[in-house]
mmCIF file of C-alpha atoms in Angstrom:
data_model
loop_
_atom_site.group_PDB
_atom_site.id
_atom_site.type_symbol
_atom_site.label_atom_id
_atom_site.label_comp_id
_atom_site.label_asym_id
_atom_site.label_seq_id
_atom_site.Cartn_x
_atom_site.Cartn_y
_atom_site.Cartn_z
ATOM 1 C CA MET I 1 56.885 -11.052 70.287
ATOM 2 C CA ASP I 2 54.929 -10.957 73.542
ATOM 3 C CA GLU I 3 54.225 -14.149 75.602
ATOM 4 C CA LEU I 4 50.579 -14.112 74.712
ATOM 5 C CA GLU I 5 51.085 -13.879 70.988
ATOM 6 C CA PHE I 6 53.720 -16.483 71.059
ATOM 7 C CA ARG I 7 51.620 -18.847 72.823
ATOM 8 C CA ARG I 8 48.635 -18.262 70.531
ATOM 9 C CA ARG I 9 50.894 -18.982 67.450
ATOM 10 C CA VAL I 10 52.448 -22.227 68.951
ATOM 11 C CA TYR I 11 49.109 -23.549 70.409
ATOM 12 C CA ALA I 12 47.515 -23.090 66.824
ATOM 13 C CA ASN I 13 50.377 -24.909 65.120
ATOM 14 C CA PRO I 14 53.315 -26.421 67.170
ATOM 15 C CA ASP I 15 54.986 -27.240 63.905
ATOM 16 C CA THR I 16 55.217 -23.572 62.761
ATOM 17 C CA THR I 17 58.446 -22.607 61.096
ATOM 18 C CA ASP I 18 57.401 -18.831 61.020
ATOM 19 C CA ARG I 19 60.463 -16.833 61.489
ATOM 20 C CA ASP I 20 59.325 -14.409 64.323
ATOM 21 C CA VAL I 21 58.172 -17.460 66.300
ATOM 22 C CA VAL I 22 61.449 -19.240 66.045
ATOM 23 C CA GLU I 23 63.236 -15.878 66.702
ATOM 24 C CA ALA I 24 61.230 -15.310 69.865
ATOM 25 C CA ALA I 25 61.973 -18.834 71.064
ATOM 26 C CA LYS I 26 65.691 -18.618 70.526
ATOM 27 C CA SER I 27 66.214 -16.096 73.040
ATOM 28 C CA ASP I 28 63.774 -17.373 75.825
ATOM 29 C CA PRO I 29 64.355 -20.959 77.429
ATOM 30 C CA ALA I 30 60.918 -20.775 78.983
ATOM 31 C CA LYS I 31 59.266 -20.270 75.546
ATOM 32 C CA GLN I 32 61.500 -23.151 74.115
ATOM 33 C CA ALA I 33 60.357 -25.310 77.120
ATOM 34 C CA PHE I 34 56.693 -24.555 76.507
ATOM 35 C CA TRP I 35 57.155 -25.178 72.762
ATOM 36 C CA GLN I 36 58.698 -28.554 73.353
ATOM 37 C CA GLU I 37 55.841 -29.508 75.697
ATOM 38 C CA LEU I 38 53.483 -28.700 73.116
ATOM 39 C CA LYS I 39 55.155 -30.767 70.522
ATOM 40 C CA ALA I 40 55.318 -33.592 72.736
ATOM 41 C CA GLN I 41 51.622 -33.277 73.325
ATOM 42 C CA ASP I 42 50.943 -33.246 69.656
ATOM 43 C CA SER I 43 53.004 -36.382 69.048
ATOM 44 C CA ALA I 44 51.026 -38.059 71.902
ATOM 45 C CA LEU I 45 47.898 -36.735 70.384
ATOM 46 C CA LEU I 46 48.704 -37.981 67.027
ATOM 47 C CA ASP I 47 49.384 -41.493 68.416
ATOM 48 C CA VAL I 48 46.018 -41.456 69.976
ATOM 49 C CA MET I 49 44.381 -40.357 66.965
ATOM 50 C CA ARG I 50 45.857 -43.215 64.867
ATOM 51 C CA VAL I 51 43.366 -45.694 66.247
ATOM 52 C CA PRO I 52 43.912 -49.187 64.945
ATOM 53 C CA VAL I 53 42.112 -49.610 61.640
ATOM 54 C CA PRO I 54 39.896 -52.884 61.347
ATOM 55 C CA GLU I 55 41.907 -55.744 59.902
ATOM 56 C CA ASP I 56 41.680 -56.172 56.214
ATOM 57 C CA MET I 57 39.727 -52.953 55.972
ATOM 58 C CA ALA I 58 41.412 -52.204 52.387
ATOM 59 C CA HIS I 59 40.505 -55.596 50.922
ATOM 60 C CA LYS I 60 37.001 -55.342 52.251
ATOM 61 C CA LEU I 61 36.593 -52.058 50.663
ATOM 62 C CA ILE I 62 37.891 -53.458 47.293
ATOM 63 C CA TRP I 63 35.868 -56.564 47.726
ATOM 64 C CA GLN I 64 32.753 -54.558 48.421
ATOM 65 C CA GLN I 65 33.219 -52.373 45.439
ATOM 66 C CA SER I 66 33.571 -55.418 43.166
ATOM 67 C CA ALA I 67 30.467 -57.001 44.746
ATOM 68 C CA ASN I 68 28.576 -53.704 44.344
ATOM 69 C CA GLU I 69 29.531 -53.510 40.785
ATOM 70 C CA PHE I 70 28.449 -57.176 40.002
ATOM 71 C CA VAL I 71 25.139 -56.586 41.565
ATOM 72 C CA ARG I 72 24.644 -53.283 39.455
ATOM 73 C CA HIS I 73 25.767 -55.344 36.474
ATOM 74 C CA ARG I 74 23.228 -58.056 37.101
ATOM 75 C CA LYS I 75 20.477 -55.650 37.684
ATOM 76 C CA ARG I 76 21.305 -53.983 34.458
ATOM 77 C CA SER I 77 21.195 -57.475 32.726
ATOM 78 C CA ARG I 78 17.894 -58.163 34.595
ATOM 79 C CA TRP I 79 16.698 -54.858 33.092
ATOM 80 C CA TYR I 80 17.820 -55.798 29.704
ATOM 81 C CA ILE I 81 16.013 -59.138 29.817
ATOM 82 C CA ALA I 82 12.966 -57.342 30.908
ATOM 83 C CA MET I 83 13.322 -55.017 28.176
ATOM 84 C CA ALA I 84 13.781 -57.667 25.560
ATOM 85 C CA ALA I 85 10.768 -59.538 27.028
ATOM 86 C CA SER I 86 8.718 -56.318 26.620
ATOM 87 C CA VAL I 87 9.887 -55.920 23.042
ATOM 88 C CA ALA I 88 8.943 -59.460 22.231
ATOM 89 C CA PHE I 89 5.626 -59.073 23.692
ATOM 90 C CA ALA I 90 4.935 -55.961 21.919
ATOM 91 C CA VAL I 91 5.891 -57.576 18.633
ATOM 92 C CA GLY I 92 3.904 -60.690 19.300
ATOM 93 C CA ILE I 93 0.726 -58.629 20.148
ATOM 94 C CA SER I 94 1.225 -56.153 17.245
ATOM 95 C CA PHE I 95 1.895 -59.290 14.958
ATOM 96 C CA THR I 96 -1.269 -60.956 15.962
ATOM 97 C CA LEU I 97 -3.436 -57.841 15.692
ATOM 98 C CA PHE I 98 -1.727 -56.984 12.344
ATOM 99 C CA ASN I 99 -2.419 -60.326 10.915
ATOM 100 C CA ARG I 100 -5.944 -60.403 12.157
ATOM 101 C CA ALA I 101 -6.637 -57.111 10.548
ATOM 102 C CA GLU I 102 -5.018 -58.009 7.399
ATOM 103 C CA VAL I 103 -6.975 -61.271 6.776
ATOM 104 C CA SER I 104 -10.162 -59.869 8.116
ATOM 105 C CA LEU I 105 -12.552 -58.769 5.570
ATOM 106 C CA GLY I 106 -11.781 -61.120 2.847
ATOM 107 C CA ASN I 107 -11.568 -64.047 5.097
ATOM 108 C CA GLU I 108 -14.763 -63.082 6.948
ATOM 109 C CA ALA I 109 -16.551 -62.951 3.555
ATOM 110 C CA LEU I 110 -15.201 -66.319 2.719
ATOM 111 C CA VAL I 111 -16.140 -67.806 6.064
ATOM 112 C CA HIS I 112 -19.517 -66.210 5.769
ATOM 113 C CA MET I 113 -20.182 -67.869 2.439
ATOM 114 C CA GLN I 114 -20.211 -71.308 4.283
ATOM 115 C CA TYR I 115 -23.606 -70.511 5.828
ATOM 116 C CA ALA I 116 -24.717 -68.459 2.983
ATOM 117 C CA SER I 117 -25.482 -71.608 1.086
ATOM 118 C CA ALA I 118 -27.653 -72.717 3.954
ATOM 119 C CA GLU I 119 -29.410 -69.385 4.098
ATOM 120 C CA GLN I 120 -30.367 -69.153 0.576
ATOM 121 C CA SER I 121 -32.314 -72.521 0.686
ATOM 122 C CA HIS I 122 -34.866 -71.395 3.103
ATOM 123 C CA SER I 123 -35.925 -68.309 1.453
ATOM 124 C CA GLY I 124 -38.187 -69.335 -1.298
ATOM 125 C CA LEU I 125 -39.385 -65.721 -2.330
ATOM 126 C CA PRO I 126 -37.248 -63.567 -4.660
ATOM 127 C CA VAL I 127 -36.317 -60.199 -3.088
ATOM 128 C CA ASP I 128 -37.291 -56.919 -4.929
ATOM 129 C CA LEU I 129 -35.596 -53.730 -5.401
ATOM 130 C CA THR I 130 -37.474 -51.925 -2.777
ATOM 131 C CA GLN I 131 -36.431 -54.362 -0.080
ATOM 132 C CA VAL I 132 -32.724 -54.229 -1.126
ATOM 133 C CA ASN I 133 -32.861 -50.420 -1.056
ATOM 134 C CA ALA I 134 -34.497 -50.417 2.267
ATOM 135 C CA LYS I 135 -31.616 -52.438 3.795
ATOM 136 C CA LEU I 136 -29.142 -50.415 1.817
ATOM 137 C CA ALA I 137 -30.370 -47.119 3.086
ATOM 138 C CA GLY I 138 -28.482 -47.958 6.284
ATOM 139 C CA PHE I 139 -25.255 -47.535 4.437
ATOM 140 C CA GLY I 140 -26.218 -44.218 2.600
ATOM 141 C CA ALA I 141 -26.523 -46.149 -0.470
ATOM 142 C CA SER I 142 -29.082 -47.492 -2.985
ATOM 143 C CA LEU I 143 -29.383 -49.276 -6.201
ATOM 144 C CA THR I 144 -30.661 -47.626 -9.328
ATOM 145 C CA ASP I 145 -31.684 -50.976 -10.801
ATOM 146 C CA MET I 146 -31.863 -54.425 -9.554
ATOM 147 C CA LEU I 147 -28.876 -56.734 -9.663
ATOM 148 C CA GLY I 148 -30.039 -59.722 -11.690
ATOM 149 C CA ASN I 149 -31.974 -62.042 -9.482
ATOM 150 C CA VAL I 150 -31.251 -61.303 -5.722
ATOM 151 C CA LYS I 151 -32.301 -64.240 -3.791
ATOM 152 C CA VAL I 152 -31.325 -63.300 -0.244
ATOM 153 C CA ALA I 153 -30.630 -59.739 1.219
ATOM 154 C CA ASN I 154 -29.584 -59.990 4.880
ATOM 155 C CA TYR I 155 -27.460 -58.223 7.239
ATOM 156 C CA CYS I 156 -24.430 -59.958 8.638
ATOM 157 C CA HIS I 157 -21.287 -59.071 10.385
ATOM 158 C CA LEU I 158 -17.926 -58.988 8.811
ATOM 159 C CA SER I 159 -14.994 -58.314 11.333
ATOM 160 C CA ASN I 160 -17.586 -56.960 13.631
ATOM 161 C CA VAL I 161 -18.762 -54.548 10.963
ATOM 162 C CA ARG I 162 -22.478 -54.660 10.136
ATOM 163 C CA SER I 163 -22.827 -55.409 6.570
ATOM 164 C CA LEU I 164 -25.299 -56.178 3.880
ATOM 165 C CA HIS I 165 -25.069 -59.603 2.143
ATOM 166 C CA LEU I 166 -26.823 -60.009 -1.112
ATOM 167 C CA ILE I 167 -27.017 -63.381 -2.830
ATOM 168 C CA ILE I 168 -27.326 -63.188 -6.515
ATOM 169 C CA GLU I 169 -28.247 -65.768 -9.063
ATOM 170 C CA THR I 170 -26.109 -65.418 -12.160
ATOM 171 C CA ASP I 171 -25.342 -67.627 -14.985
ATOM 172 C CA GLN I 172 -22.168 -68.669 -13.365
ATOM 173 C CA GLY I 173 -23.968 -69.712 -10.322
ATOM 174 C CA LEU I 174 -24.697 -68.073 -7.144
ATOM 175 C CA MET I 175 -22.616 -65.089 -6.125
ATOM 176 C CA SER I 176 -22.361 -63.009 -2.987
ATOM 177 C CA VAL I 177 -22.153 -59.251 -2.827
ATOM 178 C CA PHE I 178 -21.254 -57.752 0.587
ATOM 179 C CA VAL I 179 -21.676 -54.091 1.121
ATOM 180 C CA VAL I 180 -19.304 -53.109 4.116
ATOM 181 C CA PRO I 181 -19.078 -49.674 5.526
ATOM 182 C CA GLN I 182 -15.571 -47.976 5.558
ATOM 183 C CA ARG I 183 -13.568 -48.449 8.554
ATOM 184 C CA ASP I 184 -10.151 -47.420 9.318
ATOM 185 C CA ASP I 185 -9.377 -50.453 11.481
ATOM 186 C CA VAL I 186 -10.083 -53.130 8.863
ATOM 187 C CA LEU I 187 -7.837 -53.981 5.903
ATOM 188 C CA LEU I 188 -9.435 -54.749 2.505
ATOM 189 C CA PRO I 189 -7.439 -56.959 0.384
ATOM 190 C CA GLU I 190 -8.264 -56.449 -3.372
ATOM 191 C CA ALA I 191 -8.453 -60.271 -3.905
ATOM 192 C CA PHE I 192 -8.932 -63.291 -1.661
ATOM 193 C CA SER I 193 -9.717 -66.907 -1.951
ATOM 194 C CA ASN I 194 -9.947 -70.286 -0.145
ATOM 195 C CA ASP I 195 -10.422 -73.793 -1.434
ATOM 196 C CA THR I 196 -14.125 -73.198 -2.597
ATOM 197 C CA TYR I 197 -14.380 -69.550 -3.276
ATOM 198 C CA HIS I 198 -12.655 -66.530 -4.412
ATOM 199 C CA GLY I 199 -13.482 -62.832 -4.189
ATOM 200 C CA GLU I 200 -12.532 -59.297 -5.116
ATOM 201 C CA ALA I 201 -13.099 -56.014 -3.358
ATOM 202 C CA VAL I 202 -13.222 -52.395 -4.378
ATOM 203 C CA LYS I 203 -13.359 -49.343 -2.211
ATOM 204 C CA MET I 204 -16.202 -46.976 -3.088
ATOM 205 C CA GLN I 205 -17.099 -43.713 -1.668
ATOM 206 C CA ARG I 206 -18.823 -44.795 1.387
ATOM 207 C CA ALA I 207 -18.539 -48.407 1.448
ATOM 208 C CA ASN I 208 -16.464 -51.288 0.459
ATOM 209 C CA ILE I 209 -17.919 -53.640 -2.096
ATOM 210 C CA LEU I 210 -17.021 -57.377 -2.050
ATOM 211 C CA VAL I 211 -18.035 -59.821 -4.701
ATOM 212 C CA VAL I 212 -17.500 -63.508 -3.897
ATOM 213 C CA GLY I 213 -18.186 -66.454 -6.123
ATOM 214 C CA ASP I 214 -17.170 -69.897 -6.868
ATOM 215 C CA LYS I 215 -13.404 -70.744 -7.396
ATOM 216 C CA ASP I 216 -13.541 -70.407 -11.085
ATOM 217 C CA ALA I 217 -16.372 -67.912 -11.514
ATOM 218 C CA ASP I 218 -15.663 -64.619 -13.257
ATOM 219 C CA LEU I 219 -16.607 -61.964 -10.924
ATOM 220 C CA HIS I 220 -15.853 -59.120 -13.082
ATOM 221 C CA PRO I 221 -19.470 -58.647 -14.744
ATOM 222 C CA VAL I 222 -21.012 -58.620 -11.464
ATOM 223 C CA MET I 223 -18.547 -56.201 -9.882
ATOM 224 C CA GLN I 224 -19.056 -53.966 -12.913
ATOM 225 C CA GLU I 225 -22.741 -54.127 -12.609
ATOM 226 C CA VAL I 226 -22.521 -53.340 -8.809
ATOM 227 C CA LYS I 227 -20.363 -50.443 -9.452
ATOM 228 C CA ARG I 228 -22.514 -49.039 -12.227
ATOM 229 C CA LYS I 229 -25.865 -49.436 -10.144
ATOM 230 C CA ILE I 230 -24.990 -48.467 -6.768
ATOM 231 C CA GLN I 231 -25.273 -44.746 -5.554
ATOM 232 C CA PHE I 232 -24.339 -43.034 -2.525
ATOM 233 C CA SER I 233 -25.986 -40.199 -0.934
ATOM 234 C CA ALA I 234 -23.779 -37.158 -0.410
ATOM 235 C CA MET U 1 37.529 -50.460 33.429
ATOM 236 C CA LYS U 2 40.593 -52.160 34.557
ATOM 237 C CA GLU U 3 42.462 -48.915 34.832
ATOM 238 C CA LYS U 4 39.536 -47.470 36.862
ATOM 239 C CA GLN U 5 39.881 -50.560 39.140
ATOM 240 C CA GLN U 6 43.543 -49.866 39.655
ATOM 241 C CA ARG U 7 42.990 -46.411 40.532
ATOM 242 C CA TYR U 8 40.367 -47.206 42.872
ATOM 243 C CA GLU U 9 42.500 -49.880 44.688
ATOM 244 C CA ALA U 10 45.417 -47.238 44.918
ATOM 245 C CA LEU U 11 42.922 -44.764 46.440
ATOM 246 C CA VAL U 12 41.784 -47.402 48.977
ATOM 247 C CA HIS U 13 45.226 -48.224 49.918
ATOM 248 C CA ALA U 14 46.437 -44.676 50.222
ATOM 249 C CA PHE U 15 43.617 -43.329 52.262
ATOM 250 C CA HIS U 16 41.364 -45.831 53.912
ATOM 251 C CA ALA U 17 43.196 -45.767 57.250
ATOM 252 C CA ASP U 18 43.237 -42.142 57.766
ATOM 253 C CA ILE U 19 39.681 -41.919 56.479
ATOM 254 C CA TYR U 20 38.716 -44.495 58.861
ATOM 255 C CA ARG U 21 40.312 -42.559 61.684
ATOM 256 C CA TYR U 22 38.694 -39.369 60.562
ATOM 257 C CA ALA U 23 35.266 -41.107 60.605
ATOM 258 C CA TYR U 24 36.117 -42.652 63.880
ATOM 259 C CA TRP U 25 36.915 -39.357 65.519
ATOM 260 C CA LEU U 26 33.675 -37.919 64.088
ATOM 261 C CA VAL U 27 31.231 -40.644 65.513
ATOM 262 C CA LYS U 28 33.453 -42.179 68.120
ATOM 263 C CA ASP U 29 32.198 -45.545 67.285
ATOM 264 C CA LYS U 30 34.086 -48.226 65.388
ATOM 265 C CA SER U 31 31.398 -50.029 63.544
ATOM 266 C CA ILE U 32 29.542 -46.797 62.607
ATOM 267 C CA ALA U 33 32.881 -45.377 61.366
ATOM 268 C CA GLU U 34 33.514 -48.576 59.286
ATOM 269 C CA ASP U 35 29.951 -48.133 57.669
ATOM 270 C CA ILE U 36 30.519 -44.438 56.700
ATOM 271 C CA VAL U 37 33.963 -45.416 55.189
ATOM 272 C CA GLN U 38 32.385 -48.238 53.124
ATOM 273 C CA GLU U 39 29.851 -45.718 51.876
ATOM 274 C CA THR U 40 32.336 -43.149 51.199
ATOM 275 C CA PHE U 41 34.477 -45.428 49.107
ATOM 276 C CA LEU U 42 31.414 -46.652 47.304
ATOM 277 C CA ARG U 43 30.615 -43.047 46.431
ATOM 278 C CA ALA U 44 34.314 -42.443 45.448
ATOM 279 C CA TRP U 45 33.992 -45.285 43.005
ATOM 280 C CA ARG U 46 31.128 -43.897 41.371
ATOM 281 C CA SER U 47 32.868 -40.434 40.786
ATOM 282 C CA LEU U 48 36.331 -41.624 40.422
ATOM 283 C CA ASP U 49 36.693 -40.246 36.764
ATOM 284 C CA ALA U 50 36.223 -36.733 38.116
ATOM 285 C CA LEU U 51 39.069 -37.106 40.632
ATOM 286 C CA LYS U 52 42.509 -36.262 39.191
ATOM 287 C CA GLU U 53 45.004 -35.214 41.894
ATOM 288 C CA GLN U 54 45.915 -36.812 45.266
ATOM 289 C CA GLN U 55 45.372 -33.817 47.364
ATOM 290 C CA ALA U 56 41.889 -33.246 45.738
ATOM 291 C CA ALA U 57 41.075 -37.009 46.405
ATOM 292 C CA LYS U 58 42.064 -36.526 50.056
ATOM 293 C CA SER U 59 39.820 -33.487 50.642
ATOM 294 C CA TRP U 60 37.089 -34.935 48.515
ATOM 295 C CA LEU U 61 37.060 -38.081 50.495
ATOM 296 C CA ILE U 62 36.829 -36.115 53.756
ATOM 297 C CA THR U 63 34.046 -34.201 52.395
ATOM 298 C CA ILE U 64 31.966 -37.447 51.601
ATOM 299 C CA VAL U 65 32.832 -38.719 55.226
ATOM 300 C CA ARG U 66 31.414 -35.491 56.704
ATOM 301 C CA ARG U 67 28.246 -35.607 54.526
ATOM 302 C CA GLU U 68 27.768 -39.105 55.215
ATOM 303 C CA ASN U 69 28.050 -38.525 58.862
ATOM 304 C CA ALA U 70 25.661 -35.589 58.628
ATOM 305 C CA ARG U 71 23.175 -37.808 56.929
ATOM 306 C CA ARG U 72 23.524 -40.453 59.292
ATOM 307 C CA PHE U 73 23.002 -38.009 62.113
ATOM 308 C CA GLU U 74 19.905 -36.620 60.622
ATOM 309 C CA ARG U 75 18.615 -40.254 60.152
ATOM 310 C CA LYS U 76 19.369 -41.574 63.579
ATOM 311 C CA GLN U 77 19.511 -38.643 65.791
ATOM 312 C CA LEU U 78 16.981 -40.237 68.152
ATOM 313 C CA GLU U 79 18.990 -43.514 68.372
ATOM 314 C CA THR U 80 22.575 -42.413 68.819
ATOM 315 C CA VAL U 81 24.257 -43.233 72.010
ATOM 316 C CA ASP U 82 27.473 -41.280 72.796
ATOM 317 C CA ILE U 83 30.033 -44.062 73.124
ATOM 318 C CA ASP U 84 31.919 -42.038 75.808
ATOM 319 C CA ASP U 85 29.114 -42.645 78.207
ATOM 320 C CA VAL U 86 29.115 -46.368 77.684
ATOM 321 C CA SER U 87 32.839 -47.028 77.055
ATOM 322 C CA VAL U 88 34.024 -49.796 79.449
ATOM 323 C CA ILE U 89 36.861 -48.851 81.844
ATOM 324 C CA ASP U 90 39.611 -51.273 81.787
ATOM 325 C CA ASP U 91 40.900 -51.787 85.371
ATOM 326 C CA THR U 92 43.558 -54.109 84.742
ATOM 327 C CA ALA U 93 46.972 -52.920 85.312
ATOM 328 C CA HIS U 94 48.703 -50.557 82.786
ATOM 329 C CA SER U 95 51.878 -48.848 82.438
ATOM 330 C CA ASP U 96 51.707 -45.301 82.882
ATOM 331 C CA SER U 97 52.140 -44.554 79.304
ATOM 332 C CA ALA U 98 49.208 -46.656 78.486
ATOM 333 C CA THR U 99 47.039 -44.809 81.054
ATOM 334 C CA GLU U 100 48.124 -41.453 79.739
ATOM 335 C CA GLN U 101 47.141 -42.648 76.186
ATOM 336 C CA ARG U 102 43.890 -43.750 77.350
ATOM 337 C CA ASP U 103 43.233 -40.548 79.178
ATOM 338 C CA LEU U 104 44.360 -38.573 76.063
ATOM 339 C CA HIS U 105 41.841 -40.727 73.979
ATOM 340 C CA ARG U 106 39.118 -39.823 76.380
ATOM 341 C CA LEU U 107 39.982 -36.064 76.438
ATOM 342 C CA LEU U 108 40.156 -35.874 72.589
ATOM 343 C CA GLY U 109 36.908 -37.465 72.315
ATOM 344 C CA GLY U 110 35.629 -35.140 74.966
ATOM 345 C CA LEU U 111 36.586 -32.041 72.856
ATOM 346 C CA SER U 112 33.704 -30.410 71.132
ATOM 347 C CA GLU U 113 33.505 -31.386 67.544
ATOM 348 C CA GLU U 114 34.372 -27.914 66.280
ATOM 349 C CA TYR U 115 37.662 -28.153 68.193
ATOM 350 C CA ARG U 116 38.356 -31.734 67.447
ATOM 351 C CA GLU U 117 37.841 -31.697 63.860
ATOM 352 C CA PRO U 118 40.439 -28.922 62.660
ATOM 353 C CA LEU U 119 42.995 -30.592 64.968
ATOM 354 C CA ILE U 120 42.531 -34.051 63.347
ATOM 355 C CA LEU U 121 42.807 -32.361 59.981
ATOM 356 C CA GLN U 122 46.072 -30.564 61.011
ATOM 357 C CA LEU U 123 47.782 -33.506 62.589
ATOM 358 C CA LEU U 124 46.407 -36.619 60.894
ATOM 359 C CA PHE U 125 46.283 -35.094 57.252
ATOM 360 C CA GLY U 126 48.822 -32.462 57.721
ATOM 361 C CA PHE U 127 46.616 -29.926 56.385
ATOM 362 C CA SER U 128 47.696 -26.166 56.756
ATOM 363 C CA GLY U 129 45.380 -23.563 58.339
ATOM 364 C CA GLU U 130 44.080 -22.505 54.934
ATOM 365 C CA GLU U 131 43.500 -26.011 53.735
ATOM 366 C CA ILE U 132 41.497 -26.632 56.964
ATOM 367 C CA ALA U 133 39.545 -23.347 56.460
ATOM 368 C CA GLU U 134 38.656 -24.520 52.906
ATOM 369 C CA GLN U 135 37.618 -27.949 53.935
ATOM 370 C CA LEU U 136 35.396 -26.843 56.816
ATOM 371 C CA ASN U 137 34.285 -23.694 55.067
ATOM 372 C CA LEU U 138 35.421 -21.431 57.704
ATOM 373 C CA ASN U 139 37.876 -18.467 57.593
ATOM 374 C CA LYS U 140 41.343 -18.976 58.586
ATOM 375 C CA ASN U 141 41.424 -16.892 61.661
ATOM 376 C CA THR U 142 38.409 -18.953 63.040
ATOM 377 C CA VAL U 143 40.417 -22.218 62.230
ATOM 378 C CA MET U 144 43.478 -20.667 64.076
ATOM 379 C CA THR U 145 41.625 -19.776 67.044
ATOM 380 C CA ARG U 146 39.999 -23.173 67.265
ATOM 381 C CA LEU U 147 43.180 -24.965 67.029
ATOM 382 C CA PHE U 148 44.611 -22.807 69.820
ATOM 383 C CA ARG U 149 41.672 -23.470 72.048
ATOM 384 C CA ALA U 150 41.805 -27.219 71.254
ATOM 385 C CA ARG U 151 45.349 -27.668 72.368
ATOM 386 C CA ASN U 152 44.838 -25.253 75.162
ATOM 387 C CA GLN U 153 41.855 -27.224 76.677
ATOM 388 C CA LEU U 154 43.763 -30.499 76.077
ATOM 389 C CA ARG U 155 46.819 -29.085 77.993
ATOM 390 C CA ASP U 156 44.772 -27.765 80.806
ATOM 391 C CA ALA U 157 42.850 -31.000 81.306
ATOM 392 C CA ILE U 158 46.051 -33.009 81.192
ATOM 393 C CA GLN U 159 47.664 -30.796 83.830
ATOM 394 C CA ARG U 160 44.332 -31.027 86.011
ATOM 395 C CA GLN U 161 44.582 -34.646 85.798
ATOM 396 C CA GLU U 162 48.382 -34.940 86.603
ATOM 397 C CA ASN U 163 47.739 -32.884 89.683
ATOM 398 C CA GLN U 164 44.896 -35.092 90.819
ATOM 399 C CA ARG U 165 46.823 -38.224 90.246
ATOM 400 C CA GLY U 166 49.770 -36.502 92.070
ATOM 401 C CA ARG U 167 47.592 -35.877 95.042
ATOM 402 C CA HIS U 168 46.062 -39.325 94.908
ATOM 403 C CA ASN U 169 49.418 -40.986 94.815
ATOM 404 C CA GLY U 170 51.109 -38.679 97.408
#
């Protein structure tokens, strides 16, 4: 092995145990001396490389990791709380909306009855079939024949739906018939009541019919009459 | 979780010192090196499950240190100050060996990074030529050449310095 190759090899790795390098040094004291010098330089270098490590670094690293984990955990909990709050909020909102929808039409009709009684008193003139049909036309409906004695025919709003309110005089007292256009967003209970009135509802082709009377009135005959006499245009 | 914690602590104890030194010789600044080591071990914690062998852990940690350093360098390229330029020279009396050590420290810091890095991997971490090549993504011949030049330059510099000092004293 020539001098240059020997130096190259030893420079690249003074700790080499390659046989040819070792052999080359054995027979040449100059090479041995050079090799020893480089080993000494390496050991001095290693001393220098081993700079003092900041005190307590290991503990700091371990502590830092725990703290970080703690914060992450807390963030996660905060996220859970936010999630739970959102769910609660959504449930609250939908519960309110759902409830409102569910009570709507029947309840609105009952509420409307309160001032229907005031309404009827100031209309002295009976209403005829033409007048009723003119108002029903807006719903695509008409009556083939008059419903008993219609005292009042007025538009009103039930759950923000424009409806027709007929007040009829029957042998069981005054009753109300509501004609309400079909809407997807309102629920229609089949029967409903409060302390004073009760009512029933049916779904017909293009409108819901609600009949409301006094607490103990039999609504059936009026409902049948309406069903029989009302017609919807195609 | 408890087992993971124990593995993490073992990793910290086994490697933090040399990883800190490695970072120090990359950036030549104690507090930046410390930051890099902290970030490195935080990342190590997150990926601890993927780490199986010791040797793999070592080279993996080194990879993170280098990546963190590169990231920091990109971020703060305009703000960095080479610590060698501002290092304070201590003029109080020193034994010869302390002076030599200080000189060597300065010389090592003055080597270009492409020479210093393989040297540190070889000496501090006991990496073979192949391992250094793999770690630094170089071929082995390049690594051996750089190791050769690194030691060669250091030796020349030391000899130059000794000659100067000899003249000075004589």
